[in-house]
Amino acid sequence: MNAEETDQRLCRIHQTTLQPPLNNAHNISRTGGAFTPEPALAPVPGLWDDESWFEPLEAPSRNPSGSDGGRDLVMGEELELLRMSLDQLTAHFRALQIVVERARDSLERTSR
């Protein structure tokens, strides 16, 4: 799975987990005027500033003499690819957070 597919999958997961239920009150609030994001859906400031949520995985030791040496090598390579993907996703999330903050600032300026 490449980074673009991962981004698309995360977007789908994000949309399905944060999408509010569609009911009359929700629809009325959206048609009455300018769109205002609901507080629960607004990004949390500094969410990605602290990386304490992330614990790097250790690659298994390479033991060429053991019967699982080839499998350990493959797993180590897979872990390295996952680590690189996580680094890329973290960068994407930081960039997305900046875009969202700028959009929010722009909306606040235009609503004044």
PDB file of N, CA and C in Angstrom:
ATOM      1  N   MET A   1       0.857  -1.174   0.000  1.00  0.00           N
ATOM      2  CA  MET A   1       0.000   0.000   0.000  1.00  0.00           C
ATOM      3  C   MET A   1       0.899   1.232   0.000  1.00  0.00           C
ATOM      4  N   ASN A   2       0.715   2.112  -0.976  1.00  0.00           N
ATOM      5  CA  ASN A   2       1.549   3.301  -1.036  1.00  0.00           C
ATOM      6  C   ASN A   2       0.946   4.411  -0.173  1.00  0.00           C
ATOM      7  N   ALA A   3       1.655   5.530  -0.086  1.00  0.00           N
ATOM      8  CA  ALA A   3       1.234   6.622   0.793  1.00  0.00           C
ATOM      9  C   ALA A   3      -0.113   7.206   0.372  1.00  0.00           C
ATOM     10  N   GLU A   4      -0.351   7.317  -0.943  1.00  0.00           N
ATOM     11  CA  GLU A   4      -1.618   7.889  -1.414  1.00  0.00           C
ATOM     12  C   GLU A   4      -2.799   6.994  -1.033  1.00  0.00           C
ATOM     13  N   GLU A   5      -2.636   5.678  -1.202  1.00  0.00           N
ATOM     14  CA  GLU A   5      -3.706   4.756  -0.815  1.00  0.00           C
ATOM     15  C   GLU A   5      -3.947   4.814   0.689  1.00  0.00           C
ATOM     16  N   THR A   6      -2.865   4.939   1.452  1.00  0.00           N
ATOM     17  CA  THR A   6      -2.986   5.039   2.902  1.00  0.00           C
ATOM     18  C   THR A   6      -3.730   6.311   3.280  1.00  0.00           C
ATOM     19  N   ASP A   7      -3.390   7.437   2.627  1.00  0.00           N
ATOM     20  CA  ASP A   7      -4.080   8.700   2.889  1.00  0.00           C
ATOM     21  C   ASP A   7      -5.570   8.578   2.595  1.00  0.00           C
ATOM     22  N   GLN A   8      -5.904   7.968   1.459  1.00  0.00           N
ATOM     23  CA  GLN A   8      -7.310   7.819   1.088  1.00  0.00           C
ATOM     24  C   GLN A   8      -8.046   6.938   2.090  1.00  0.00           C
ATOM     25  N   ARG A   9      -7.392   5.876   2.528  1.00  0.00           N
ATOM     26  CA  ARG A   9      -8.023   4.974   3.500  1.00  0.00           C
ATOM     27  C   ARG A   9      -8.245   5.698   4.824  1.00  0.00           C
ATOM     28  N   LEU A  10      -7.249   6.474   5.265  1.00  0.00           N
ATOM     29  CA  LEU A  10      -7.403   7.217   6.511  1.00  0.00           C
ATOM     30  C   LEU A  10      -8.503   8.264   6.401  1.00  0.00           C
ATOM     31  N   CYS A  11      -8.625   8.901   5.236  1.00  0.00           N
ATOM     32  CA  CYS A  11      -9.699   9.876   5.033  1.00  0.00           C
ATOM     33  C   CYS A  11     -11.063   9.203   5.145  1.00  0.00           C
ATOM     34  N   ARG A  12     -11.201   8.022   4.548  1.00  0.00           N
ATOM     35  CA  ARG A  12     -12.475   7.299   4.638  1.00  0.00           C
ATOM     36  C   ARG A  12     -12.774   6.922   6.088  1.00  0.00           C
ATOM     37  N   ILE A  13     -11.768   6.459   6.808  1.00  0.00           N
ATOM     38  CA  ILE A  13     -11.957   6.098   8.214  1.00  0.00           C
ATOM     39  C   ILE A  13     -12.345   7.337   9.011  1.00  0.00           C
ATOM     40  N   HIS A  14     -11.642   8.441   8.770  1.00  0.00           N
ATOM     41  CA  HIS A  14     -11.908   9.690   9.475  1.00  0.00           C
ATOM     42  C   HIS A  14     -13.339  10.163   9.205  1.00  0.00           C
ATOM     43  N   GLN A  15     -13.772  10.090   7.954  1.00  0.00           N
ATOM     44  CA  GLN A  15     -15.116  10.545   7.598  1.00  0.00           C
ATOM     45  C   GLN A  15     -16.181   9.683   8.259  1.00  0.00           C
ATOM     46  N   THR A  16     -15.968   8.387   8.311  1.00  0.00           N
ATOM     47  CA  THR A  16     -17.000   7.517   8.878  1.00  0.00           C
ATOM     48  C   THR A  16     -17.039   7.597  10.397  1.00  0.00           C
ATOM     49  N   THR A  17     -15.917   7.885  11.039  1.00  0.00           N
ATOM     50  CA  THR A  17     -15.924   7.935  12.501  1.00  0.00           C
ATOM     51  C   THR A  17     -16.340   9.294  13.031  1.00  0.00           C
ATOM     52  N   LEU A  18     -16.131  10.360  12.263  1.00  0.00           N
ATOM     53  CA  LEU A  18     -16.456  11.696  12.755  1.00  0.00           C
ATOM     54  C   LEU A  18     -17.700  12.291  12.113  1.00  0.00           C
ATOM     55  N   GLN A  19     -18.320  11.596  11.201  1.00  0.00           N
ATOM     56  CA  GLN A  19     -19.488  12.133  10.524  1.00  0.00           C
ATOM     57  C   GLN A  19     -20.676  12.129  11.478  1.00  0.00           C
ATOM     58  N   PRO A  20     -21.304  13.308  11.702  1.00  0.00           N
ATOM     59  CA  PRO A  20     -22.446  13.348  12.612  1.00  0.00           C
ATOM     60  C   PRO A  20     -23.655  12.659  11.988  1.00  0.00           C
ATOM     61  N   PRO A  21     -24.574  12.191  12.816  1.00  0.00           N
ATOM     62  CA  PRO A  21     -25.765  11.551  12.266  1.00  0.00           C
ATOM     63  C   PRO A  21     -26.604  12.572  11.505  1.00  0.00           C
ATOM     64  N   LEU A  22     -27.201  12.128  10.422  1.00  0.00           N
ATOM     65  CA  LEU A  22     -28.046  13.013   9.637  1.00  0.00           C
ATOM     66  C   LEU A  22     -29.448  12.988  10.225  1.00  0.00           C
ATOM     67  N   ASN A  23     -29.831  14.106  10.813  1.00  0.00           N
ATOM     68  CA  ASN A  23     -31.192  14.241  11.324  1.00  0.00           C
ATOM     69  C   ASN A  23     -31.696  15.627  10.952  1.00  0.00           C
ATOM     70  N   ASN A  24     -32.930  15.917  11.254  1.00  0.00           N
ATOM     71  CA  ASN A  24     -33.508  17.197  10.848  1.00  0.00           C
ATOM     72  C   ASN A  24     -32.797  18.380  11.480  1.00  0.00           C
ATOM     73  N   ALA A  25     -32.449  18.286  12.747  1.00  0.00           N
ATOM     74  CA  ALA A  25     -31.773  19.398  13.410  1.00  0.00           C
ATOM     75  C   ALA A  25     -30.436  19.682  12.746  1.00  0.00           C
ATOM     76  N   HIS A  26     -29.727  18.632  12.386  1.00  0.00           N
ATOM     77  CA  HIS A  26     -28.430  18.812  11.728  1.00  0.00           C
ATOM     78  C   HIS A  26     -28.612  19.486  10.372  1.00  0.00           C
ATOM     79  N   ASN A  27     -29.588  19.030   9.586  1.00  0.00           N
ATOM     80  CA  ASN A  27     -29.818  19.604   8.264  1.00  0.00           C
ATOM     81  C   ASN A  27     -30.291  21.044   8.349  1.00  0.00           C
ATOM     82  N   ILE A  28     -31.131  21.357   9.315  1.00  0.00           N
ATOM     83  CA  ILE A  28     -31.625  22.721   9.464  1.00  0.00           C
ATOM     84  C   ILE A  28     -30.481  23.649   9.829  1.00  0.00           C
ATOM     85  N   SER A  29     -29.599  23.212  10.716  1.00  0.00           N
ATOM     86  CA  SER A  29     -28.495  24.081  11.123  1.00  0.00           C
ATOM     87  C   SER A  29     -27.571  24.385   9.953  1.00  0.00           C
ATOM     88  N   ARG A  30     -27.508  23.524   8.972  1.00  0.00           N
ATOM     89  CA  ARG A  30     -26.635  23.749   7.825  1.00  0.00           C
ATOM     90  C   ARG A  30     -27.286  24.641   6.763  1.00  0.00           C
ATOM     91  N   THR A  31     -28.624  24.696   6.729  1.00  0.00           N
ATOM     92  CA  THR A  31     -29.286  25.484   5.695  1.00  0.00           C
ATOM     93  C   THR A  31     -29.630  26.881   6.172  1.00  0.00           C
ATOM     94  N   GLY A  32     -29.514  27.150   7.453  1.00  0.00           N
ATOM     95  CA  GLY A  32     -29.925  28.432   7.997  1.00  0.00           C
ATOM     96  C   GLY A  32     -28.953  29.568   7.751  1.00  0.00           C
ATOM     97  N   GLY A  33     -27.759  29.325   7.335  1.00  0.00           N
ATOM     98  CA  GLY A  33     -26.805  30.401   7.138  1.00  0.00           C
ATOM     99  C   GLY A  33     -25.443  29.847   6.800  1.00  0.00           C
ATOM    100  N   ALA A  34     -24.425  30.596   7.203  1.00  0.00           N
ATOM    101  CA  ALA A  34     -23.052  30.181   6.907  1.00  0.00           C
ATOM    102  C   ALA A  34     -22.717  28.907   7.673  1.00  0.00           C
ATOM    103  N   PHE A  35     -21.889  28.097   7.080  1.00  0.00           N
ATOM    104  CA  PHE A  35     -21.476  26.844   7.702  1.00  0.00           C
ATOM    105  C   PHE A  35     -20.577  27.132   8.889  1.00  0.00           C
ATOM    106  N   THR A  36     -20.875  26.515  10.001  1.00  0.00           N
ATOM    107  CA  THR A  36     -20.002  26.603  11.169  1.00  0.00           C
ATOM    108  C   THR A  36     -19.709  25.190  11.632  1.00  0.00           C
ATOM    109  N   PRO A  37     -18.435  24.849  11.772  1.00  0.00           N
ATOM    110  CA  PRO A  37     -18.118  23.484  12.196  1.00  0.00           C
ATOM    111  C   PRO A  37     -18.576  23.248  13.621  1.00  0.00           C
ATOM    112  N   GLU A  38     -18.997  22.040  13.881  1.00  0.00           N
ATOM    113  CA  GLU A  38     -19.412  21.689  15.228  1.00  0.00           C
ATOM    114  C   GLU A  38     -18.170  21.555  16.096  1.00  0.00           C
ATOM    115  N   PRO A  39     -18.260  21.958  17.360  1.00  0.00           N
ATOM    116  CA  PRO A  39     -17.071  21.929  18.221  1.00  0.00           C
ATOM    117  C   PRO A  39     -16.404  20.565  18.302  1.00  0.00           C
ATOM    118  N   ALA A  40     -17.173  19.501  18.285  1.00  0.00           N
ATOM    119  CA  ALA A  40     -16.581  18.164  18.402  1.00  0.00           C
ATOM    120  C   ALA A  40     -15.755  17.800  17.173  1.00  0.00           C
ATOM    121  N   LEU A  41     -16.033  18.439  16.028  1.00  0.00           N
ATOM    122  CA  LEU A  41     -15.321  18.105  14.804  1.00  0.00           C
ATOM    123  C   LEU A  41     -14.137  19.028  14.541  1.00  0.00           C
ATOM    124  N   ALA A  42     -14.003  20.094  15.331  1.00  0.00           N
ATOM    125  CA  ALA A  42     -12.897  21.020  15.124  1.00  0.00           C
ATOM    126  C   ALA A  42     -11.592  20.340  15.524  1.00  0.00           C
ATOM    127  N   PRO A  43     -10.491  20.625  14.802  1.00  0.00           N
ATOM    128  CA  PRO A  43      -9.217  19.994  15.146  1.00  0.00           C
ATOM    129  C   PRO A  43      -8.736  20.437  16.523  1.00  0.00           C
ATOM    130  N   VAL A  44      -8.073  19.559  17.188  1.00  0.00           N
ATOM    131  CA  VAL A  44      -7.539  19.845  18.512  1.00  0.00           C
ATOM    132  C   VAL A  44      -6.195  20.539  18.348  1.00  0.00           C
ATOM    133  N   PRO A  45      -6.042  21.757  18.905  1.00  0.00           N
ATOM    134  CA  PRO A  45      -4.761  22.453  18.772  1.00  0.00           C
ATOM    135  C   PRO A  45      -3.633  21.639  19.393  1.00  0.00           C
ATOM    136  N   GLY A  46      -2.529  21.554  18.682  1.00  0.00           N
ATOM    137  CA  GLY A  46      -1.356  20.859  19.184  1.00  0.00           C
ATOM    138  C   GLY A  46      -1.456  19.356  19.186  1.00  0.00           C
ATOM    139  N   LEU A  47      -2.446  18.814  18.490  1.00  0.00           N
ATOM    140  CA  LEU A  47      -2.654  17.369  18.511  1.00  0.00           C
ATOM    141  C   LEU A  47      -1.426  16.609  18.037  1.00  0.00           C
ATOM    142  N   TRP A  48      -0.770  17.109  17.000  1.00  0.00           N
ATOM    143  CA  TRP A  48       0.371  16.391  16.428  1.00  0.00           C
ATOM    144  C   TRP A  48       1.707  16.992  16.855  1.00  0.00           C
ATOM    145  N   ASP A  49       1.672  17.962  17.792  1.00  0.00           N
ATOM    146  CA  ASP A  49       2.922  18.561  18.246  1.00  0.00           C
ATOM    147  C   ASP A  49       3.712  17.598  19.128  1.00  0.00           C
ATOM    148  N   ASP A  50       3.005  16.833  19.923  1.00  0.00           N
ATOM    149  CA  ASP A  50       3.652  15.917  20.854  1.00  0.00           C
ATOM    150  C   ASP A  50       3.647  14.516  20.251  1.00  0.00           C
ATOM    151  N   GLU A  51       4.817  13.939  20.091  1.00  0.00           N
ATOM    152  CA  GLU A  51       4.900  12.619  19.476  1.00  0.00           C
ATOM    153  C   GLU A  51       4.956  11.503  20.517  1.00  0.00           C
ATOM    154  N   SER A  52       4.517  11.797  21.744  1.00  0.00           N
ATOM    155  CA  SER A  52       4.571  10.771  22.783  1.00  0.00           C
ATOM    156  C   SER A  52       3.611   9.623  22.504  1.00  0.00           C
ATOM    157  N   TRP A  53       2.632   9.834  21.631  1.00  0.00           N
ATOM    158  CA  TRP A  53       1.685   8.767  21.283  1.00  0.00           C
ATOM    159  C   TRP A  53       2.337   7.701  20.429  1.00  0.00           C
ATOM    160  N   PHE A  54       3.465   8.020  19.842  1.00  0.00           N
ATOM    161  CA  PHE A  54       4.107   7.106  18.903  1.00  0.00           C
ATOM    162  C   PHE A  54       5.300   6.442  19.560  1.00  0.00           C
ATOM    163  N   GLU A  55       5.293   5.130  19.588  1.00  0.00           N
ATOM    164  CA  GLU A  55       6.437   4.376  20.079  1.00  0.00           C
ATOM    165  C   GLU A  55       7.010   3.594  18.912  1.00  0.00           C
ATOM    166  N   PRO A  56       8.254   3.873  18.521  1.00  0.00           N
ATOM    167  CA  PRO A  56       8.824   3.166  17.372  1.00  0.00           C
ATOM    168  C   PRO A  56       8.924   1.666  17.629  1.00  0.00           C
ATOM    169  N   LEU A  57       8.672   0.897  16.600  1.00  0.00           N
ATOM    170  CA  LEU A  57       8.783  -0.558  16.700  1.00  0.00           C
ATOM    171  C   LEU A  57      10.227  -0.975  16.485  1.00  0.00           C
ATOM    172  N   GLU A  58      10.634  -1.979  17.201  1.00  0.00           N
ATOM    173  CA  GLU A  58      11.976  -2.512  17.034  1.00  0.00           C
ATOM    174  C   GLU A  58      11.932  -3.652  16.030  1.00  0.00           C
ATOM    175  N   ALA A  59      12.846  -3.634  15.097  1.00  0.00           N
ATOM    176  CA  ALA A  59      12.926  -4.727  14.128  1.00  0.00           C
ATOM    177  C   ALA A  59      13.445  -5.967  14.847  1.00  0.00           C
ATOM    178  N   PRO A  60      12.945  -7.141  14.486  1.00  0.00           N
ATOM    179  CA  PRO A  60      13.444  -8.360  15.125  1.00  0.00           C
ATOM    180  C   PRO A  60      14.922  -8.570  14.807  1.00  0.00           C
ATOM    181  N   SER A  61      15.606  -9.211  15.736  1.00  0.00           N
ATOM    182  CA  SER A  61      17.031  -9.454  15.513  1.00  0.00           C
ATOM    183  C   SER A  61      17.219 -10.380  14.316  1.00  0.00           C
ATOM    184  N   ARG A  62      18.270 -10.148  13.589  1.00  0.00           N
ATOM    185  CA  ARG A  62      18.548 -10.971  12.405  1.00  0.00           C
ATOM    186  C   ARG A  62      19.424 -12.144  12.825  1.00  0.00           C
ATOM    187  N   ASN A  63      18.870 -13.303  12.697  1.00  0.00           N
ATOM    188  CA  ASN A  63      19.574 -14.507  13.102  1.00  0.00           C
ATOM    189  C   ASN A  63      19.665 -15.429  11.889  1.00  0.00           C
ATOM    190  N   PRO A  64      20.733 -15.289  11.083  1.00  0.00           N
ATOM    191  CA  PRO A  64      20.820 -16.091   9.867  1.00  0.00           C
ATOM    192  C   PRO A  64      20.970 -17.587  10.135  1.00  0.00           C
ATOM    193  N   SER A  65      21.432 -17.964  11.323  1.00  0.00           N
ATOM    194  CA  SER A  65      21.632 -19.385  11.594  1.00  0.00           C
ATOM    195  C   SER A  65      20.322 -20.093  11.928  1.00  0.00           C
ATOM    196  N   GLY A  66      19.320 -19.343  12.391  1.00  0.00           N
ATOM    197  CA  GLY A  66      18.045 -19.951  12.769  1.00  0.00           C
ATOM    198  C   GLY A  66      17.170 -20.230  11.559  1.00  0.00           C
ATOM    199  N   SER A  67      16.166 -21.068  11.775  1.00  0.00           N
ATOM    200  CA  SER A  67      15.269 -21.421  10.674  1.00  0.00           C
ATOM    201  C   SER A  67      14.360 -20.263  10.293  1.00  0.00           C
ATOM    202  N   ASP A  68      14.169 -19.311  11.199  1.00  0.00           N
ATOM    203  CA  ASP A  68      13.300 -18.175  10.916  1.00  0.00           C
ATOM    204  C   ASP A  68      14.083 -16.947  10.451  1.00  0.00           C
ATOM    205  N   GLY A  69      15.342 -17.119  10.086  1.00  0.00           N
ATOM    206  CA  GLY A  69      16.173 -15.985   9.674  1.00  0.00           C
ATOM    207  C   GLY A  69      15.606 -15.234   8.490  1.00  0.00           C
ATOM    208  N   GLY A  70      15.127 -15.947   7.479  1.00  0.00           N
ATOM    209  CA  GLY A  70      14.544 -15.286   6.310  1.00  0.00           C
ATOM    210  C   GLY A  70      13.276 -14.540   6.654  1.00  0.00           C
ATOM    211  N   ARG A  71      12.459 -15.153   7.495  1.00  0.00           N
ATOM    212  CA  ARG A  71      11.212 -14.505   7.904  1.00  0.00           C
ATOM    213  C   ARG A  71      11.506 -13.264   8.735  1.00  0.00           C
ATOM    214  N   ASP A  72      12.491 -13.350   9.639  1.00  0.00           N
ATOM    215  CA  ASP A  72      12.872 -12.196  10.449  1.00  0.00           C
ATOM    216  C   ASP A  72      13.365 -11.055   9.576  1.00  0.00           C
ATOM    217  N   LEU A  73      14.131 -11.388   8.545  1.00  0.00           N
ATOM    218  CA  LEU A  73      14.639 -10.363   7.640  1.00  0.00           C
ATOM    219  C   LEU A  73      13.484  -9.664   6.924  1.00  0.00           C
ATOM    220  N   VAL A  74      12.531 -10.437   6.438  1.00  0.00           N
ATOM    221  CA  VAL A  74      11.366  -9.861   5.751  1.00  0.00           C
ATOM    222  C   VAL A  74      10.552  -9.007   6.714  1.00  0.00           C
ATOM    223  N   MET A  75      10.355  -9.510   7.933  1.00  0.00           N
ATOM    224  CA  MET A  75       9.593  -8.735   8.921  1.00  0.00           C
ATOM    225  C   MET A  75      10.318  -7.445   9.275  1.00  0.00           C
ATOM    226  N   GLY A  76      11.637  -7.498   9.372  1.00  0.00           N
ATOM    227  CA  GLY A  76      12.412  -6.296   9.646  1.00  0.00           C
ATOM    228  C   GLY A  76      12.254  -5.264   8.541  1.00  0.00           C
ATOM    229  N   GLU A  77      12.275  -5.740   7.296  1.00  0.00           N
ATOM    230  CA  GLU A  77      12.085  -4.827   6.167  1.00  0.00           C
ATOM    231  C   GLU A  77      10.671  -4.246   6.174  1.00  0.00           C
ATOM    232  N   GLU A  78       9.687  -5.076   6.505  1.00  0.00           N
ATOM    233  CA  GLU A  78       8.300  -4.594   6.578  1.00  0.00           C
ATOM    234  C   GLU A  78       8.150  -3.548   7.679  1.00  0.00           C
ATOM    235  N   LEU A  79       8.788  -3.790   8.827  1.00  0.00           N
ATOM    236  CA  LEU A  79       8.733  -2.813   9.914  1.00  0.00           C
ATOM    237  C   LEU A  79       9.372  -1.494   9.505  1.00  0.00           C
ATOM    238  N   GLU A  80      10.457  -1.569   8.767  1.00  0.00           N
ATOM    239  CA  GLU A  80      11.112  -0.349   8.293  1.00  0.00           C
ATOM    240  C   GLU A  80      10.195   0.409   7.337  1.00  0.00           C
ATOM    241  N   LEU A  81       9.519  -0.303   6.440  1.00  0.00           N
ATOM    242  CA  LEU A  81       8.570   0.344   5.528  1.00  0.00           C
ATOM    243  C   LEU A  81       7.411   0.971   6.302  1.00  0.00           C
ATOM    244  N   LEU A  82       6.925   0.273   7.313  1.00  0.00           N
ATOM    245  CA  LEU A  82       5.853   0.827   8.138  1.00  0.00           C
ATOM    246  C   LEU A  82       6.310   2.081   8.873  1.00  0.00           C
ATOM    247  N   ARG A  83       7.533   2.059   9.383  1.00  0.00           N
ATOM    248  CA  ARG A  83       8.060   3.232  10.078  1.00  0.00           C
ATOM    249  C   ARG A  83       8.140   4.421   9.141  1.00  0.00           C
ATOM    250  N   MET A  84       8.626   4.178   7.912  1.00  0.00           N
ATOM    251  CA  MET A  84       8.715   5.264   6.932  1.00  0.00           C
ATOM    252  C   MET A  84       7.313   5.770   6.580  1.00  0.00           C
ATOM    253  N   SER A  85       6.353   4.861   6.459  1.00  0.00           N
ATOM    254  CA  SER A  85       4.974   5.267   6.161  1.00  0.00           C
ATOM    255  C   SER A  85       4.396   6.101   7.297  1.00  0.00           C
ATOM    256  N   LEU A  86       4.682   5.704   8.531  1.00  0.00           N
ATOM    257  CA  LEU A  86       4.210   6.484   9.675  1.00  0.00           C
ATOM    258  C   LEU A  86       4.832   7.873   9.690  1.00  0.00           C
ATOM    259  N   ASP A  87       6.109   7.963   9.354  1.00  0.00           N
ATOM    260  CA  ASP A  87       6.760   9.267   9.272  1.00  0.00           C
ATOM    261  C   ASP A  87       6.088  10.137   8.213  1.00  0.00           C
ATOM    262  N   GLN A  88       5.767   9.534   7.064  1.00  0.00           N
ATOM    263  CA  GLN A  88       5.095  10.281   6.000  1.00  0.00           C
ATOM    264  C   GLN A  88       3.696  10.711   6.432  1.00  0.00           C
ATOM    265  N   LEU A  89       2.970   9.820   7.095  1.00  0.00           N
ATOM    266  CA  LEU A  89       1.631  10.161   7.567  1.00  0.00           C
ATOM    267  C   LEU A  89       1.675  11.279   8.599  1.00  0.00           C
ATOM    268  N   THR A  90       2.655  11.237   9.479  1.00  0.00           N
ATOM    269  CA  THR A  90       2.802  12.300  10.467  1.00  0.00           C
ATOM    270  C   THR A  90       3.024  13.631   9.772  1.00  0.00           C
ATOM    271  N   ALA A  91       3.866  13.641   8.748  1.00  0.00           N
ATOM    272  CA  ALA A  91       4.099  14.870   7.989  1.00  0.00           C
ATOM    273  C   ALA A  91       2.820  15.330   7.293  1.00  0.00           C
ATOM    274  N   HIS A  92       2.056  14.384   6.725  1.00  0.00           N
ATOM    275  CA  HIS A  92       0.789  14.743   6.072  1.00  0.00           C
ATOM    276  C   HIS A  92      -0.197  15.325   7.085  1.00  0.00           C
ATOM    277  N   PHE A  93      -0.283  14.717   8.265  1.00  0.00           N
ATOM    278  CA  PHE A  93      -1.205  15.220   9.281  1.00  0.00           C
ATOM    279  C   PHE A  93      -0.803  16.616   9.748  1.00  0.00           C
ATOM    280  N   ARG A  94       0.475  16.859   9.899  1.00  0.00           N
ATOM    281  CA  ARG A  94       0.929  18.200  10.285  1.00  0.00           C
ATOM    282  C   ARG A  94       0.567  19.216   9.212  1.00  0.00           C
ATOM    283  N   ALA A  95       0.791  18.849   7.946  1.00  0.00           N
ATOM    284  CA  ALA A  95       0.435  19.756   6.847  1.00  0.00           C
ATOM    285  C   ALA A  95      -1.074  19.984   6.815  1.00  0.00           C
ATOM    286  N   LEU A  96      -1.846  18.937   7.034  1.00  0.00           N
ATOM    287  CA  LEU A  96      -3.302  19.060   7.048  1.00  0.00           C
ATOM    288  C   LEU A  96      -3.757  19.947   8.199  1.00  0.00           C
ATOM    289  N   GLN A  97      -3.124  19.822   9.337  1.00  0.00           N
ATOM    290  CA  GLN A  97      -3.476  20.655  10.482  1.00  0.00           C
ATOM    291  C   GLN A  97      -3.233  22.125  10.162  1.00  0.00           C
ATOM    292  N   ILE A  98      -2.144  22.430   9.476  1.00  0.00           N
ATOM    293  CA  ILE A  98      -1.849  23.808   9.084  1.00  0.00           C
ATOM    294  C   ILE A  98      -2.915  24.326   8.126  1.00  0.00           C
ATOM    295  N   VAL A  99      -3.301  23.499   7.153  1.00  0.00           N
ATOM    296  CA  VAL A  99      -4.339  23.898   6.192  1.00  0.00           C
ATOM    297  C   VAL A  99      -5.650  24.182   6.913  1.00  0.00           C
ATOM    298  N   VAL A 100      -6.018  23.314   7.848  1.00  0.00           N
ATOM    299  CA  VAL A 100      -7.270  23.497   8.587  1.00  0.00           C
ATOM    300  C   VAL A 100      -7.211  24.766   9.427  1.00  0.00           C
ATOM    301  N   GLU A 101      -6.092  25.019  10.082  1.00  0.00           N
ATOM    302  CA  GLU A 101      -5.960  26.228  10.895  1.00  0.00           C
ATOM    303  C   GLU A 101      -6.051  27.476  10.027  1.00  0.00           C
ATOM    304  N   ARG A 102      -5.422  27.458   8.858  1.00  0.00           N
ATOM    305  CA  ARG A 102      -5.501  28.612   7.955  1.00  0.00           C
ATOM    306  C   ARG A 102      -6.921  28.807   7.441  1.00  0.00           C
ATOM    307  N   ALA A 103      -7.609  27.715   7.133  1.00  0.00           N
ATOM    308  CA  ALA A 103      -8.998  27.822   6.672  1.00  0.00           C
ATOM    309  C   ALA A 103      -9.886  28.387   7.777  1.00  0.00           C
ATOM    310  N   ARG A 104      -9.676  27.928   9.005  1.00  0.00           N
ATOM    311  CA  ARG A 104     -10.454  28.447  10.128  1.00  0.00           C
ATOM    312  C   ARG A 104     -10.196  29.938  10.313  1.00  0.00           C
ATOM    313  N   ASP A 105      -8.928  30.351  10.252  1.00  0.00           N
ATOM    314  CA  ASP A 105      -8.599  31.770  10.372  1.00  0.00           C
ATOM    315  C   ASP A 105      -9.254  32.580   9.264  1.00  0.00           C
ATOM    316  N   SER A 106      -9.223  32.051   8.055  1.00  0.00           N
ATOM    317  CA  SER A 106      -9.840  32.737   6.921  1.00  0.00           C
ATOM    318  C   SER A 106     -11.345  32.877   7.118  1.00  0.00           C
ATOM    319  N   LEU A 107     -11.990  31.810   7.586  1.00  0.00           N
ATOM    320  CA  LEU A 107     -13.432  31.880   7.853  1.00  0.00           C
ATOM    321  C   LEU A 107     -13.749  32.899   8.935  1.00  0.00           C
ATOM    322  N   GLU A 108     -12.918  32.952   9.962  1.00  0.00           N
ATOM    323  CA  GLU A 108     -13.141  33.919  11.036  1.00  0.00           C
ATOM    324  C   GLU A 108     -13.001  35.343  10.519  1.00  0.00           C
ATOM    325  N   ARG A 109     -12.011  35.573   9.655  1.00  0.00           N
ATOM    326  CA  ARG A 109     -11.820  36.924   9.100  1.00  0.00           C
ATOM    327  C   ARG A 109     -12.990  37.331   8.206  1.00  0.00           C
ATOM    328  N   THR A 110     -13.492  36.404   7.406  1.00  0.00           N
ATOM    329  CA  THR A 110     -14.583  36.742   6.488  1.00  0.00           C
ATOM    330  C   THR A 110     -15.918  36.863   7.200  1.00  0.00           C
ATOM    331  N   SER A 111     -16.060  36.254   8.369  1.00  0.00           N
ATOM    332  CA  SER A 111     -17.335  36.330   9.085  1.00  0.00           C
ATOM    333  C   SER A 111     -17.444  37.584   9.940  1.00  0.00           C
ATOM    334  N   ARG A 112     -16.378  38.327  10.069  1.00  0.00           N
ATOM    335  CA  ARG A 112     -16.413  39.558  10.893  1.00  0.00           C
ATOM    336  C   ARG A 112     -17.109  40.667  10.193  1.00  0.00           C
TER     337      ARG A 112
END
